[in-house]
Amino acid sequence: MTPNAAHRIDGVAAPRARLNADTLARLPAAVRRPAYDRAALSTGIVHLGVGAFHRAHQAAFTDDLLAADPRWGIAAASLRTPDTRDALVPQDGLYTLLVRSGAGDAPRVIGSITRLLAAPDERDELLRTMSDPGVRIVSLTVTEKGYCHRPSTGELDEDHADIRHDLDNPHAPRSAPGVIVEALRRRREAGAAPFTVLTCDNLPSNGRVAKRVIARLAALRDPELGAWVEGELAAPSTMVDRIVPATTDADRARVAEALGVEDAWPVTAEPFSQWVIEDRFPTGRPAWETVGAEIVGDVEPYENMKLRLLNGSHSIMAYLGYLMGYETIAEAASDEALAALVGAYMDQEATPTIAVPAEADVEAYKRALFERWRNPALRHRTWQVAMDGSQKLPQRLVAVARERLAVGAPIGASALGLAAWMRYATGVDEQGAPIDVQDPLGPRLRAIAQDAGPVAERLAPAMIGVREVFGQDLPRDPRFVEAVTRALARLYDRGAAATVAAYGGA
Ligand code: CS2
């Protein structure tokens, strides 16, 4: 019996050994593992928001290049909870990336995260690390809401509770912009160059949004610091793409089976992975292009292509799919009527709004999307994608609808997706059961729904009045209000399944 296999002693199941630097050498030969000496790595990147996406995307790209260039080890921090740190410190930062497809599972151990920090109880250590001149990049995956901006304008939300807190307690910040501003202040005082801020969240012009909120917050703290940040800070934009469902206990069991050791927090992902990065790193960067990333002059067209095609369709499938009773995106994307609606949304509404990057094949990208969504091995829950709709929809369906209306074109599919979000955000499903709506504006949306009642003619205009999502213009555009109201009325009258089935001919 090998020491790392589960075994029974006196009838009691003994726990398996844990994945860590010692057990790494004993993993089955088929499991890919770091091809470099982890002890020789130095920290060149601090990452804020060490969720599943970062660990399946940027950390994996970086893992691929550390053998050639050991300067880019990652110190990864959680801003809110210590869970990831507590799970991975006993594993020396090692974790499994399980790439899943119909063809089977491919486990791989990633070693690029060399330190883990949790801001709530290690804030000073995090700020010290970020202030180290050896750190040249601070990257982020803090989700759309982590930028504390107003989604419809991209400006810092100066009334945001975390921003108010950080202005009152500038040395003990809790928001991502607050932590970055404090670290930049320390670097400036020490005469060090700023790090480059590399955002990897699904926002259009994400680098520009990051810079804007960071520079504004810095200026509110101290105008001179604000001017320095404005003049010196580089924040290139990126487009990131990989479907990464939340890790489940079944994934943990699968990984333990494949490795013969326990991994407290593996991540699962689809085989597809794309990273397009704007080349603006005044103090240097890893050669990510040698491991599959695309380095370009202008990321915006890629971002819009991805946000409007993949993410916009995802949101349609999440809200309508949830209402239709589908638990996963794979089930929703396999429903013929829903797939037809998504196809119509992409071809007729989203694609015409995209300035296609010359070297990108949009038709091939769209074709690949259905295959990716239908990946039978990924359990990507509609509920997960439905989260934070108020933060996601402005750059997805709302942006598409706005641009289509500007040229007088129809918006039926986008409007139906938005109406489905409104129906979902009421917090009650078609059977009268509660929906666990996760959204920073959740309570406000719920209150609007309660006030309006289940009456499309009241609910749709009231929801469209939420400026953070729809801006100042759309509430005043009768074509928009009417299209969404009509779609919501159908959802109430016929239910989601019949509305989707009738979409083509309705
Ligand atoms: C999804 C994205 O949760 C969501 O809103 O649309 O996380 C999506 O899976 C990724 O952007 C894929 O790259």
Short mmCIF file of C-alpha atoms and ligand atoms in Angstrom, two decimals:
data_model
loop_
_atom_site.label_atom_id
_atom_site.label_comp_id
_atom_site.label_asym_id
_atom_site.label_seq_id
_atom_site.Cartn_x
_atom_site.Cartn_y
_atom_site.Cartn_z
CA MET A 1 0.00 0.00 0.00
CA THR A 2 1.39 3.37 -0.92
CA PRO A 3 1.41 5.96 1.85
CA ASN A 4 -0.66 8.43 -0.16
CA ALA A 5 -3.54 6.12 -1.02
CA ALA A 6 -6.68 6.10 1.09
CA HIS A 7 -6.48 3.07 3.29
CA ARG A 8 -8.23 1.61 6.26
CA ILE A 9 -6.66 1.02 9.62
CA ASP A 10 -8.72 -1.02 12.07
CA GLY A 11 -11.82 -0.37 10.03
CA VAL A 12 -11.43 3.43 10.11
CA ALA A 13 -10.83 5.32 6.88
CA ALA A 14 -7.49 7.08 7.20
CA PRO A 15 -7.31 10.43 5.44
CA ARG A 16 -5.24 10.63 2.33
CA ALA A 17 -2.06 12.67 2.40
CA ARG A 18 -2.36 16.27 1.22
CA LEU A 19 -1.01 17.72 -1.98
CA ASN A 20 2.12 19.70 -1.08
CA ALA A 21 5.80 20.11 -1.97
CA ASP A 22 6.62 16.73 -0.41
CA THR A 23 3.87 14.67 -2.01
CA LEU A 24 4.37 16.31 -5.43
CA ALA A 25 7.08 13.83 -6.41
CA ARG A 26 4.82 10.89 -5.66
CA LEU A 27 1.95 11.84 -7.95
CA PRO A 28 1.09 9.48 -10.80
CA ALA A 29 3.42 10.04 -13.75
CA ALA A 30 0.56 11.22 -15.99
CA VAL A 31 -0.11 14.27 -13.82
CA ARG A 32 1.68 17.30 -15.20
CA ARG A 33 3.49 19.34 -12.56
CA PRO A 34 5.76 22.41 -12.32
CA ALA A 35 8.72 22.06 -14.64
CA TYR A 36 10.91 24.38 -12.56
CA ASP A 37 12.46 24.72 -9.13
CA ARG A 38 9.85 26.55 -7.08
CA ALA A 39 12.45 27.51 -4.48
CA ALA A 40 14.24 29.57 -7.12
CA LEU A 41 11.23 31.74 -7.95
CA SER A 42 11.04 35.37 -6.93
CA THR A 43 7.82 37.35 -6.58
CA GLY A 44 7.20 39.60 -9.58
CA ILE A 45 3.41 39.69 -9.49
CA VAL A 46 0.92 40.38 -6.73
CA HIS A 47 -2.55 39.19 -7.63
CA LEU A 48 -5.67 40.52 -5.92
CA GLY A 49 -8.70 38.22 -5.93
CA VAL A 50 -7.36 34.68 -5.95
CA GLY A 51 -10.57 33.00 -7.07
CA ALA A 52 -11.03 29.99 -9.32
CA PHE A 53 -10.76 32.05 -12.51
CA HIS A 54 -7.29 33.42 -11.75
CA ARG A 55 -6.05 30.00 -10.75
CA ALA A 56 -7.31 28.42 -13.99
CA HIS A 57 -6.17 31.25 -16.26
CA GLN A 58 -3.35 33.71 -15.50
CA ALA A 59 -1.68 31.42 -12.95
CA ALA A 60 -1.70 28.60 -15.52
CA PHE A 61 -0.20 30.78 -18.28
CA THR A 62 2.43 31.94 -15.81
CA ASP A 63 3.15 28.37 -14.68
CA ASP A 64 4.05 27.61 -18.29
CA LEU A 65 6.78 30.22 -18.46
CA LEU A 66 8.46 30.06 -15.07
CA ALA A 67 10.97 27.45 -16.26
CA ALA A 68 12.27 30.05 -18.72
CA ASP A 69 11.96 33.06 -16.44
CA PRO A 70 11.72 32.54 -12.66
CA ARG A 71 11.17 36.23 -11.84
CA TRP A 72 7.40 36.05 -12.03
CA GLY A 73 6.22 34.04 -9.07
CA ILE A 74 2.78 35.17 -7.88
CA ALA A 75 1.87 36.34 -4.39
CA ALA A 76 -1.89 35.92 -4.44
CA ALA A 77 -4.23 37.66 -2.06
CA SER A 78 -7.90 37.45 -1.18
CA LEU A 79 -9.37 40.79 -0.25
CA ARG A 80 -12.31 39.46 1.74
CA THR A 81 -12.07 35.91 3.03
CA PRO A 82 -9.17 33.77 4.19
CA ASP A 83 -10.64 30.53 2.73
CA THR A 84 -8.32 30.14 -0.25
CA ARG A 85 -5.24 31.01 1.77
CA ASP A 86 -6.26 28.60 4.51
CA ALA A 87 -6.82 25.84 1.96
CA LEU A 88 -3.63 26.38 -0.01
CA VAL A 89 -0.98 27.35 2.56
CA PRO A 90 -0.87 23.76 3.88
CA GLN A 91 -0.35 22.76 0.23
CA ASP A 92 2.60 25.13 -0.24
CA GLY A 93 0.44 27.03 -2.70
CA LEU A 94 0.05 24.00 -4.98
CA TYR A 95 -3.34 23.09 -6.42
CA THR A 96 -4.79 21.06 -9.24
CA LEU A 97 -6.25 22.41 -12.45
CA LEU A 98 -8.58 19.75 -13.80
CA VAL A 99 -9.27 20.39 -17.47
CA ARG A 100 -12.58 18.71 -18.31
CA SER A 101 -14.16 17.76 -21.59
CA GLY A 102 -16.16 14.96 -23.15
CA ALA A 103 -12.80 13.32 -23.90
CA GLY A 104 -12.00 13.00 -20.20
CA ASP A 105 -10.22 14.83 -17.41
CA ALA A 106 -6.64 16.07 -17.53
CA PRO A 107 -5.25 17.00 -14.11
CA ARG A 108 -2.30 19.29 -13.80
CA VAL A 109 -0.63 20.74 -10.70
CA ILE A 110 0.10 24.46 -10.84
CA GLY A 111 3.01 25.92 -8.91
CA SER A 112 3.12 29.58 -9.90
CA ILE A 113 1.45 30.85 -6.72
CA THR A 114 4.27 30.92 -4.21
CA ARG A 115 2.60 32.93 -1.46
CA LEU A 116 -0.96 33.33 -0.29
CA LEU A 117 -2.27 36.24 1.71
CA ALA A 118 -5.65 37.24 3.08
CA ALA A 119 -6.13 40.98 3.38
CA PRO A 120 -8.47 40.98 6.39
CA ASP A 121 -5.73 39.76 8.74
CA GLU A 122 -2.57 40.38 6.68
CA ARG A 123 -3.22 43.79 5.22
CA ASP A 124 0.17 45.22 6.13
CA GLU A 125 2.01 42.25 4.79
CA LEU A 126 0.06 42.58 1.55
CA LEU A 127 0.84 46.30 1.30
CA ARG A 128 4.51 45.65 2.06
CA THR A 129 4.67 43.02 -0.66
CA MET A 130 2.99 45.35 -3.16
CA SER A 131 5.49 48.07 -2.27
CA ASP A 132 8.50 45.85 -3.02
CA PRO A 133 10.20 47.23 -6.15
CA GLY A 134 10.73 43.63 -7.34
CA VAL A 135 6.97 43.44 -7.80
CA ARG A 136 6.30 44.91 -11.20
CA ILE A 137 2.72 43.86 -11.84
CA VAL A 138 -0.38 43.94 -9.67
CA SER A 139 -3.06 41.93 -11.41
CA LEU A 140 -6.71 41.68 -10.50
CA THR A 141 -9.71 39.43 -10.76
CA VAL A 142 -12.09 41.06 -8.33
CA THR A 143 -15.25 40.71 -10.50
CA GLU A 144 -17.14 43.61 -12.00
CA LYS A 145 -18.32 44.93 -8.66
CA GLY A 146 -14.79 44.98 -7.20
CA TYR A 147 -13.93 48.17 -9.11
CA CYS A 148 -16.45 50.18 -7.07
CA HIS A 149 -17.39 52.04 -10.22
CA ARG A 150 -20.71 53.02 -11.67
CA PRO A 151 -21.21 50.42 -14.40
CA SER A 152 -23.11 52.76 -16.71
CA THR A 153 -20.40 55.48 -16.71
CA GLY A 154 -17.18 53.75 -15.61
CA GLU A 155 -16.57 56.38 -12.95
CA LEU A 156 -15.63 55.74 -9.33
CA ASP A 157 -18.73 55.46 -7.16
CA GLU A 158 -17.74 57.94 -4.50
CA ASP A 159 -20.73 56.94 -2.38
CA HIS A 160 -19.74 53.27 -2.35
CA ALA A 161 -19.50 52.05 1.26
CA ASP A 162 -16.01 50.59 0.72
CA ILE A 163 -14.75 53.78 -0.93
CA ARG A 164 -16.11 55.87 1.93
CA HIS A 165 -14.40 53.50 4.32
CA ASP A 166 -11.09 53.74 2.42
CA LEU A 167 -11.20 57.52 2.36
CA ASP A 168 -11.77 57.53 6.11
CA ASN A 169 -9.12 54.84 6.72
CA PRO A 170 -6.60 55.31 3.90
CA HIS A 171 -3.92 53.20 5.60
CA ALA A 172 -6.25 50.28 6.22
CA PRO A 173 -8.12 50.04 2.92
CA ARG A 174 -10.50 47.22 2.09
CA SER A 175 -11.48 47.83 -1.56
CA ALA A 176 -9.23 46.80 -4.44
CA PRO A 177 -8.78 50.44 -5.58
CA GLY A 178 -8.06 51.42 -1.97
CA VAL A 179 -5.39 48.77 -1.52
CA ILE A 180 -3.75 49.73 -4.82
CA VAL A 181 -3.77 53.45 -4.03
CA GLU A 182 -2.18 52.88 -0.61
CA ALA A 183 0.51 50.64 -2.13
CA LEU A 184 1.20 53.23 -4.85
CA ARG A 185 1.50 55.94 -2.23
CA ARG A 186 4.10 53.88 -0.38
CA ARG A 187 6.05 53.25 -3.58
CA ARG A 188 6.01 56.91 -4.48
CA GLU A 189 7.27 57.85 -1.05
CA ALA A 190 10.05 55.29 -1.35
CA GLY A 191 11.00 56.65 -4.77
CA ALA A 192 10.01 53.44 -6.55
CA ALA A 193 8.25 53.27 -9.91
CA PRO A 194 4.61 52.25 -9.84
CA PHE A 195 3.73 48.66 -10.65
CA THR A 196 1.63 48.04 -13.74
CA VAL A 197 -2.03 47.31 -12.94
CA LEU A 198 -3.23 44.37 -14.99
CA THR A 199 -6.95 43.82 -14.77
CA CYS A 200 -8.38 40.48 -15.84
CA ASP A 201 -12.07 41.11 -15.26
CA ASN A 202 -14.86 41.04 -17.83
CA LEU A 203 -15.27 44.77 -18.34
CA PRO A 204 -14.90 46.71 -21.57
CA SER A 205 -11.70 48.78 -21.54
CA ASN A 206 -10.98 47.18 -18.20
CA GLY A 207 -7.57 48.85 -17.94
CA ARG A 208 -9.08 52.25 -18.53
CA VAL A 209 -11.80 51.64 -15.93
CA ALA A 210 -9.17 50.50 -13.42
CA LYS A 211 -6.97 53.49 -14.02
CA ARG A 212 -9.89 55.86 -13.77
CA VAL A 213 -11.10 54.60 -10.40
CA ILE A 214 -7.56 54.32 -9.00
CA ALA A 215 -6.53 57.80 -10.16
CA ARG A 216 -9.76 59.32 -8.86
CA LEU A 217 -9.46 57.69 -5.47
CA ALA A 218 -5.80 58.77 -5.26
CA ALA A 219 -6.80 62.34 -6.10
CA LEU A 220 -9.52 62.34 -3.45
CA ARG A 221 -6.88 61.29 -0.92
CA ASP A 222 -4.24 63.73 -2.09
CA PRO A 223 -4.24 65.75 -5.32
CA GLU A 224 -0.49 65.32 -5.77
CA LEU A 225 -0.73 61.58 -5.45
CA GLY A 226 -3.61 61.73 -7.91
CA ALA A 227 -1.52 63.63 -10.44
CA TRP A 228 1.37 61.16 -10.04
CA VAL A 229 -0.93 58.19 -10.57
CA GLU A 230 -2.53 59.90 -13.56
CA GLY A 231 0.85 60.55 -15.13
CA GLU A 232 2.78 57.41 -14.20
CA LEU A 233 0.45 54.46 -13.78
CA ALA A 234 0.10 52.02 -16.67
CA ALA A 235 -3.03 49.88 -16.72
CA PRO A 236 -3.18 47.89 -19.96
CA SER A 237 -6.51 46.35 -20.93
CA THR A 238 -6.97 42.63 -21.38
CA MET A 239 -9.51 40.19 -22.71
CA VAL A 240 -9.70 37.01 -20.67
CA ASP A 241 -11.65 33.93 -21.67
CA ARG A 242 -12.00 30.56 -20.02
CA ILE A 243 -15.11 28.96 -18.56
CA VAL A 244 -14.37 28.10 -14.93
CA PRO A 245 -17.28 26.78 -12.88
CA ALA A 246 -17.19 27.01 -9.09
CA THR A 247 -15.43 24.02 -7.53
CA THR A 248 -17.69 21.37 -5.99
CA ASP A 249 -17.08 18.51 -3.56
CA ALA A 250 -17.51 16.13 -6.49
CA ASP A 251 -14.55 17.91 -8.17
CA ARG A 252 -12.49 17.45 -5.01
CA ALA A 253 -13.29 13.74 -4.98
CA ARG A 254 -12.42 13.43 -8.67
CA VAL A 255 -9.08 15.17 -8.14
CA ALA A 256 -8.24 13.04 -5.07
CA GLU A 257 -8.95 9.96 -7.18
CA ALA A 258 -6.69 11.13 -10.01
CA LEU A 259 -3.83 12.32 -7.78
CA GLY A 260 -3.97 9.85 -4.91
CA VAL A 261 -3.69 12.83 -2.54
CA GLU A 262 -6.21 15.36 -1.26
CA ASP A 263 -6.41 18.82 -2.72
CA ALA A 264 -8.61 21.08 -0.58
CA TRP A 265 -9.26 23.54 -3.39
CA PRO A 266 -8.68 22.38 -6.94
CA VAL A 267 -10.18 24.24 -9.89
CA THR A 268 -11.90 22.87 -12.97
CA ALA A 269 -12.01 24.47 -16.40
CA GLU A 270 -12.77 23.86 -20.04
CA PRO A 271 -9.87 23.16 -22.44
CA PHE A 272 -10.28 26.53 -24.22
CA SER A 273 -8.26 29.41 -22.84
CA GLN A 274 -7.56 32.82 -24.35
CA TRP A 275 -5.77 35.89 -23.09
CA VAL A 276 -5.35 39.03 -25.16
CA ILE A 277 -3.16 41.69 -23.55
CA GLU A 278 -2.46 45.28 -24.49
CA ASP A 279 1.30 45.78 -24.54
CA ARG A 280 1.90 48.58 -22.04
CA PHE A 281 4.23 47.47 -19.23
CA PRO A 282 6.81 50.23 -18.58
CA THR A 283 8.65 48.13 -15.99
CA GLY A 284 8.54 44.83 -17.84
CA ARG A 285 6.35 41.76 -18.02
CA PRO A 286 6.62 38.01 -18.44
CA ALA A 287 6.80 36.83 -22.04
CA TRP A 288 3.24 35.50 -21.86
CA GLU A 289 3.14 35.44 -25.66
CA THR A 290 5.57 32.50 -25.57
CA VAL A 291 2.92 30.44 -23.79
CA GLY A 292 -0.13 31.27 -25.88
CA ALA A 293 -1.25 34.77 -24.87
CA GLU A 294 -1.83 37.32 -27.63
CA ILE A 295 -0.11 40.66 -27.19
CA VAL A 296 -1.84 43.39 -29.20
CA GLY A 297 -1.98 47.16 -29.56
CA ASP A 298 -5.72 47.52 -28.98
CA VAL A 299 -7.73 45.05 -26.93
CA GLU A 300 -11.10 46.77 -27.13
CA PRO A 301 -12.42 44.98 -30.23
CA TYR A 302 -11.57 41.61 -28.68
CA GLU A 303 -13.24 42.57 -25.44
CA ASN A 304 -16.42 43.62 -27.14
CA MET A 305 -16.47 40.47 -29.23
CA LYS A 306 -16.13 38.32 -26.16
CA LEU A 307 -18.37 40.31 -23.81
CA ARG A 308 -21.21 40.59 -26.27
CA LEU A 309 -21.02 37.12 -27.84
CA LEU A 310 -19.92 34.81 -25.04
CA ASN A 311 -20.97 36.73 -21.96
CA GLY A 312 -24.13 38.31 -23.41
CA SER A 313 -25.33 34.89 -24.56
CA HIS A 314 -24.32 33.42 -21.22
CA SER A 315 -26.57 35.91 -19.45
CA ILE A 316 -29.49 35.09 -21.74
CA MET A 317 -29.03 31.37 -21.06
CA ALA A 318 -28.56 31.98 -17.34
CA TYR A 319 -31.79 33.91 -16.75
CA LEU A 320 -34.05 32.18 -19.24
CA GLY A 321 -32.42 28.81 -18.56
CA TYR A 322 -32.90 29.19 -14.81
CA LEU A 323 -36.56 30.15 -15.29
CA MET A 324 -36.99 27.15 -17.61
CA GLY A 325 -35.66 24.87 -14.88
CA TYR A 326 -32.17 24.23 -16.25
CA GLU A 327 -29.48 23.89 -13.64
CA THR A 328 -26.48 24.15 -15.95
CA ILE A 329 -25.43 26.15 -18.98
CA ALA A 330 -24.80 22.86 -20.80
CA GLU A 331 -28.48 21.94 -20.37
CA ALA A 332 -29.65 25.41 -21.35
CA ALA A 333 -27.43 25.51 -24.45
CA SER A 334 -28.74 22.09 -25.49
CA ASP A 335 -32.36 23.28 -25.49
CA GLU A 336 -33.08 23.81 -29.16
CA ALA A 337 -35.39 26.77 -28.81
CA LEU A 338 -33.08 28.56 -26.39
CA ALA A 339 -30.09 27.85 -28.62
CA ALA A 340 -32.02 29.31 -31.56
CA LEU A 341 -32.74 32.46 -29.56
CA VAL A 342 -29.08 32.75 -28.58
CA GLY A 343 -28.06 32.22 -32.20
CA ALA A 344 -30.44 34.98 -33.29
CA TYR A 345 -29.11 37.27 -30.56
CA MET A 346 -25.54 36.69 -31.68
CA ASP A 347 -26.07 36.88 -35.45
CA GLN A 348 -28.72 39.58 -35.71
CA GLU A 349 -28.06 41.80 -32.72
CA ALA A 350 -24.58 41.38 -31.21
CA THR A 351 -22.40 40.71 -34.26
CA PRO A 352 -23.36 43.90 -36.12
CA THR A 353 -22.20 45.95 -33.11
CA ILE A 354 -18.73 44.42 -33.05
CA ALA A 355 -15.79 46.00 -34.83
CA VAL A 356 -14.20 42.68 -35.63
CA PRO A 357 -10.47 42.47 -35.00
CA ALA A 358 -8.81 41.87 -38.36
CA GLU A 359 -7.10 38.68 -37.25
CA ALA A 360 -10.09 37.24 -35.39
CA ASP A 361 -12.54 34.88 -37.08
CA VAL A 362 -15.85 35.85 -35.48
CA GLU A 363 -17.84 33.15 -37.23
CA ALA A 364 -15.45 30.47 -36.00
CA TYR A 365 -15.54 31.98 -32.51
CA LYS A 366 -19.35 31.80 -32.50
CA ARG A 367 -19.39 28.23 -33.76
CA ALA A 368 -16.95 27.18 -31.06
CA LEU A 369 -19.10 28.82 -28.40
CA PHE A 370 -21.95 26.33 -28.63
CA GLU A 371 -19.51 23.48 -28.34
CA ARG A 372 -17.91 25.10 -25.31
CA TRP A 373 -21.24 25.76 -23.60
CA ARG A 374 -22.39 22.21 -24.24
CA ASN A 375 -19.23 20.67 -22.76
CA PRO A 376 -20.88 17.72 -20.97
CA ALA A 377 -18.20 17.50 -18.30
CA LEU A 378 -18.55 21.09 -17.02
CA ARG A 379 -21.24 21.75 -14.47
CA HIS A 380 -21.45 25.51 -14.89
CA ARG A 381 -24.59 26.52 -13.06
CA THR A 382 -27.05 28.98 -14.56
CA TRP A 383 -27.31 30.39 -11.04
CA GLN A 384 -23.57 31.15 -11.00
CA VAL A 385 -23.69 33.05 -14.29
CA ALA A 386 -26.88 34.83 -13.13
CA MET A 387 -25.02 36.42 -10.22
CA ASP A 388 -24.37 40.17 -10.21
CA GLY A 389 -26.57 40.89 -13.23
CA SER A 390 -26.70 44.60 -12.42
CA GLN A 391 -22.91 44.74 -12.82
CA LYS A 392 -22.66 42.50 -15.88
CA LEU A 393 -25.56 43.50 -18.09
CA PRO A 394 -24.50 47.08 -18.90
CA GLN A 395 -21.56 45.82 -21.01
CA ARG A 396 -23.44 42.80 -22.31
CA LEU A 397 -27.09 43.03 -23.40
CA VAL A 398 -27.64 46.69 -22.55
CA ALA A 399 -24.66 47.79 -24.67
CA VAL A 400 -25.88 45.72 -27.61
CA ALA A 401 -29.46 47.03 -27.32
CA ARG A 402 -28.24 50.62 -27.06
CA GLU A 403 -26.11 50.37 -30.20
CA ARG A 404 -28.82 48.59 -32.18
CA LEU A 405 -31.37 51.25 -31.26
CA ALA A 406 -28.92 53.96 -32.31
CA VAL A 407 -29.13 52.63 -35.87
CA GLY A 408 -32.84 51.95 -35.69
CA ALA A 409 -32.44 48.16 -35.62
CA PRO A 410 -34.63 45.67 -33.73
CA ILE A 411 -33.62 44.42 -30.26
CA GLY A 412 -36.02 41.53 -29.65
CA ALA A 413 -33.52 38.98 -28.33
CA SER A 414 -31.58 41.43 -26.15
CA ALA A 415 -34.86 42.77 -24.76
CA LEU A 416 -36.03 39.25 -23.92
CA GLY A 417 -32.75 38.55 -22.11
CA LEU A 418 -33.12 41.75 -20.12
CA ALA A 419 -36.75 41.00 -19.30
CA ALA A 420 -35.67 37.55 -18.08
CA TRP A 421 -33.16 39.22 -15.76
CA MET A 422 -35.95 41.42 -14.37
CA ARG A 423 -38.19 38.39 -13.91
CA TYR A 424 -35.32 36.56 -12.16
CA ALA A 425 -34.47 39.57 -9.99
CA THR A 426 -37.98 39.57 -8.50
CA GLY A 427 -36.64 36.69 -6.41
CA VAL A 428 -39.57 34.35 -7.10
CA ASP A 429 -39.54 31.72 -9.84
CA GLU A 430 -42.39 30.57 -12.09
CA GLN A 431 -43.47 27.96 -9.54
CA GLY A 432 -43.56 30.54 -6.76
CA ALA A 433 -40.34 29.24 -5.16
CA PRO A 434 -37.73 31.72 -3.93
CA ILE A 435 -34.68 32.49 -6.08
CA ASP A 436 -31.39 33.19 -4.26
CA VAL A 437 -30.58 36.40 -6.14
CA GLN A 438 -26.94 37.38 -5.59
CA ASP A 439 -26.42 40.96 -6.66
CA PRO A 440 -25.12 44.09 -4.96
CA LEU A 441 -28.35 45.81 -6.02
CA GLY A 442 -30.42 42.73 -5.04
CA PRO A 443 -32.39 44.29 -2.19
CA ARG A 444 -33.21 47.36 -4.28
CA LEU A 445 -34.35 45.25 -7.23
CA ARG A 446 -36.46 43.15 -4.91
CA ALA A 447 -38.07 46.24 -3.45
CA ILE A 448 -38.84 47.54 -6.93
CA ALA A 449 -40.43 44.19 -7.76
CA GLN A 450 -42.53 44.17 -4.63
CA ASP A 451 -43.70 47.67 -5.28
CA ALA A 452 -44.61 47.03 -8.91
CA GLY A 453 -46.11 43.58 -8.46
CA PRO A 454 -46.09 40.96 -11.22
CA VAL A 455 -47.31 43.42 -13.83
CA ALA A 456 -44.96 43.94 -16.76
CA GLU A 457 -46.29 47.41 -17.54
CA ARG A 458 -45.24 48.54 -14.08
CA LEU A 459 -42.24 46.35 -13.38
CA ALA A 460 -40.32 46.85 -16.65
CA PRO A 461 -40.29 50.68 -16.56
CA ALA A 462 -39.44 50.64 -12.84
CA MET A 463 -36.47 48.31 -13.42
CA ILE A 464 -35.36 50.32 -16.46
CA GLY A 465 -35.26 53.29 -14.11
CA VAL A 466 -32.20 51.78 -12.39
CA ARG A 467 -29.65 54.24 -13.79
CA GLU A 468 -26.60 52.16 -12.84
CA VAL A 469 -27.73 49.55 -15.34
CA PHE A 470 -29.60 51.46 -18.03
CA GLY A 471 -28.02 54.91 -17.88
CA GLN A 472 -29.93 58.14 -18.46
CA ASP A 473 -30.81 57.46 -22.08
CA LEU A 474 -32.63 54.14 -22.23
CA PRO A 475 -35.37 54.97 -19.68
CA ARG A 476 -36.30 57.82 -22.02
CA ASP A 477 -36.31 55.73 -25.19
CA PRO A 478 -39.86 54.47 -25.76
CA ARG A 479 -38.62 51.83 -28.22
CA PHE A 480 -36.49 50.29 -25.50
CA VAL A 481 -39.12 50.52 -22.78
CA GLU A 482 -41.74 49.05 -25.05
CA ALA A 483 -39.59 46.12 -26.26
CA VAL A 484 -38.58 45.11 -22.75
CA THR A 485 -42.10 45.56 -21.39
CA ARG A 486 -43.54 43.40 -24.15
CA ALA A 487 -40.98 40.66 -23.51
CA LEU A 488 -41.64 40.75 -19.76
CA ALA A 489 -45.39 40.58 -20.34
CA ARG A 490 -44.87 37.43 -22.39
CA LEU A 491 -42.74 35.90 -19.67
CA TYR A 492 -45.53 36.53 -17.17
CA ASP A 493 -48.32 35.41 -19.48
CA ARG A 494 -46.81 32.31 -21.01
CA GLY A 495 -43.76 31.45 -18.94
CA ALA A 496 -40.15 31.31 -20.10
CA ALA A 497 -40.30 28.00 -21.99
CA ALA A 498 -43.27 28.99 -24.16
CA THR A 499 -41.90 32.49 -24.72
CA VAL A 500 -38.58 31.12 -25.91
CA ALA A 501 -40.29 28.47 -28.06
CA ALA A 502 -42.45 31.14 -29.68
CA TYR A 503 -39.62 33.64 -30.10
CA GLY A 504 -38.92 32.88 -33.75
CA GLY A 505 -42.50 33.35 -34.83
CA ALA A 506 -43.88 35.60 -32.11
C1 CS2 B 1 -19.80 34.24 -17.14
C2 CS2 B 1 -18.28 34.35 -17.22
O1 CS2 B 1 -20.28 34.26 -14.85
C3 CS2 B 1 -20.37 34.87 -15.91
O2 CS2 B 1 -20.97 35.93 -15.99
O3 CS2 B 1 -20.35 34.79 -18.28
O4 CS2 B 1 -17.67 34.09 -16.01
C4 CS2 B 1 -17.68 33.44 -18.31
O5 CS2 B 1 -17.77 32.08 -17.96
C5 CS2 B 1 -16.25 33.79 -18.59
O6 CS2 B 1 -16.17 35.14 -18.88
C6 CS2 B 1 -15.70 32.96 -19.75
O7 CS2 B 1 -14.51 33.50 -20.19
#
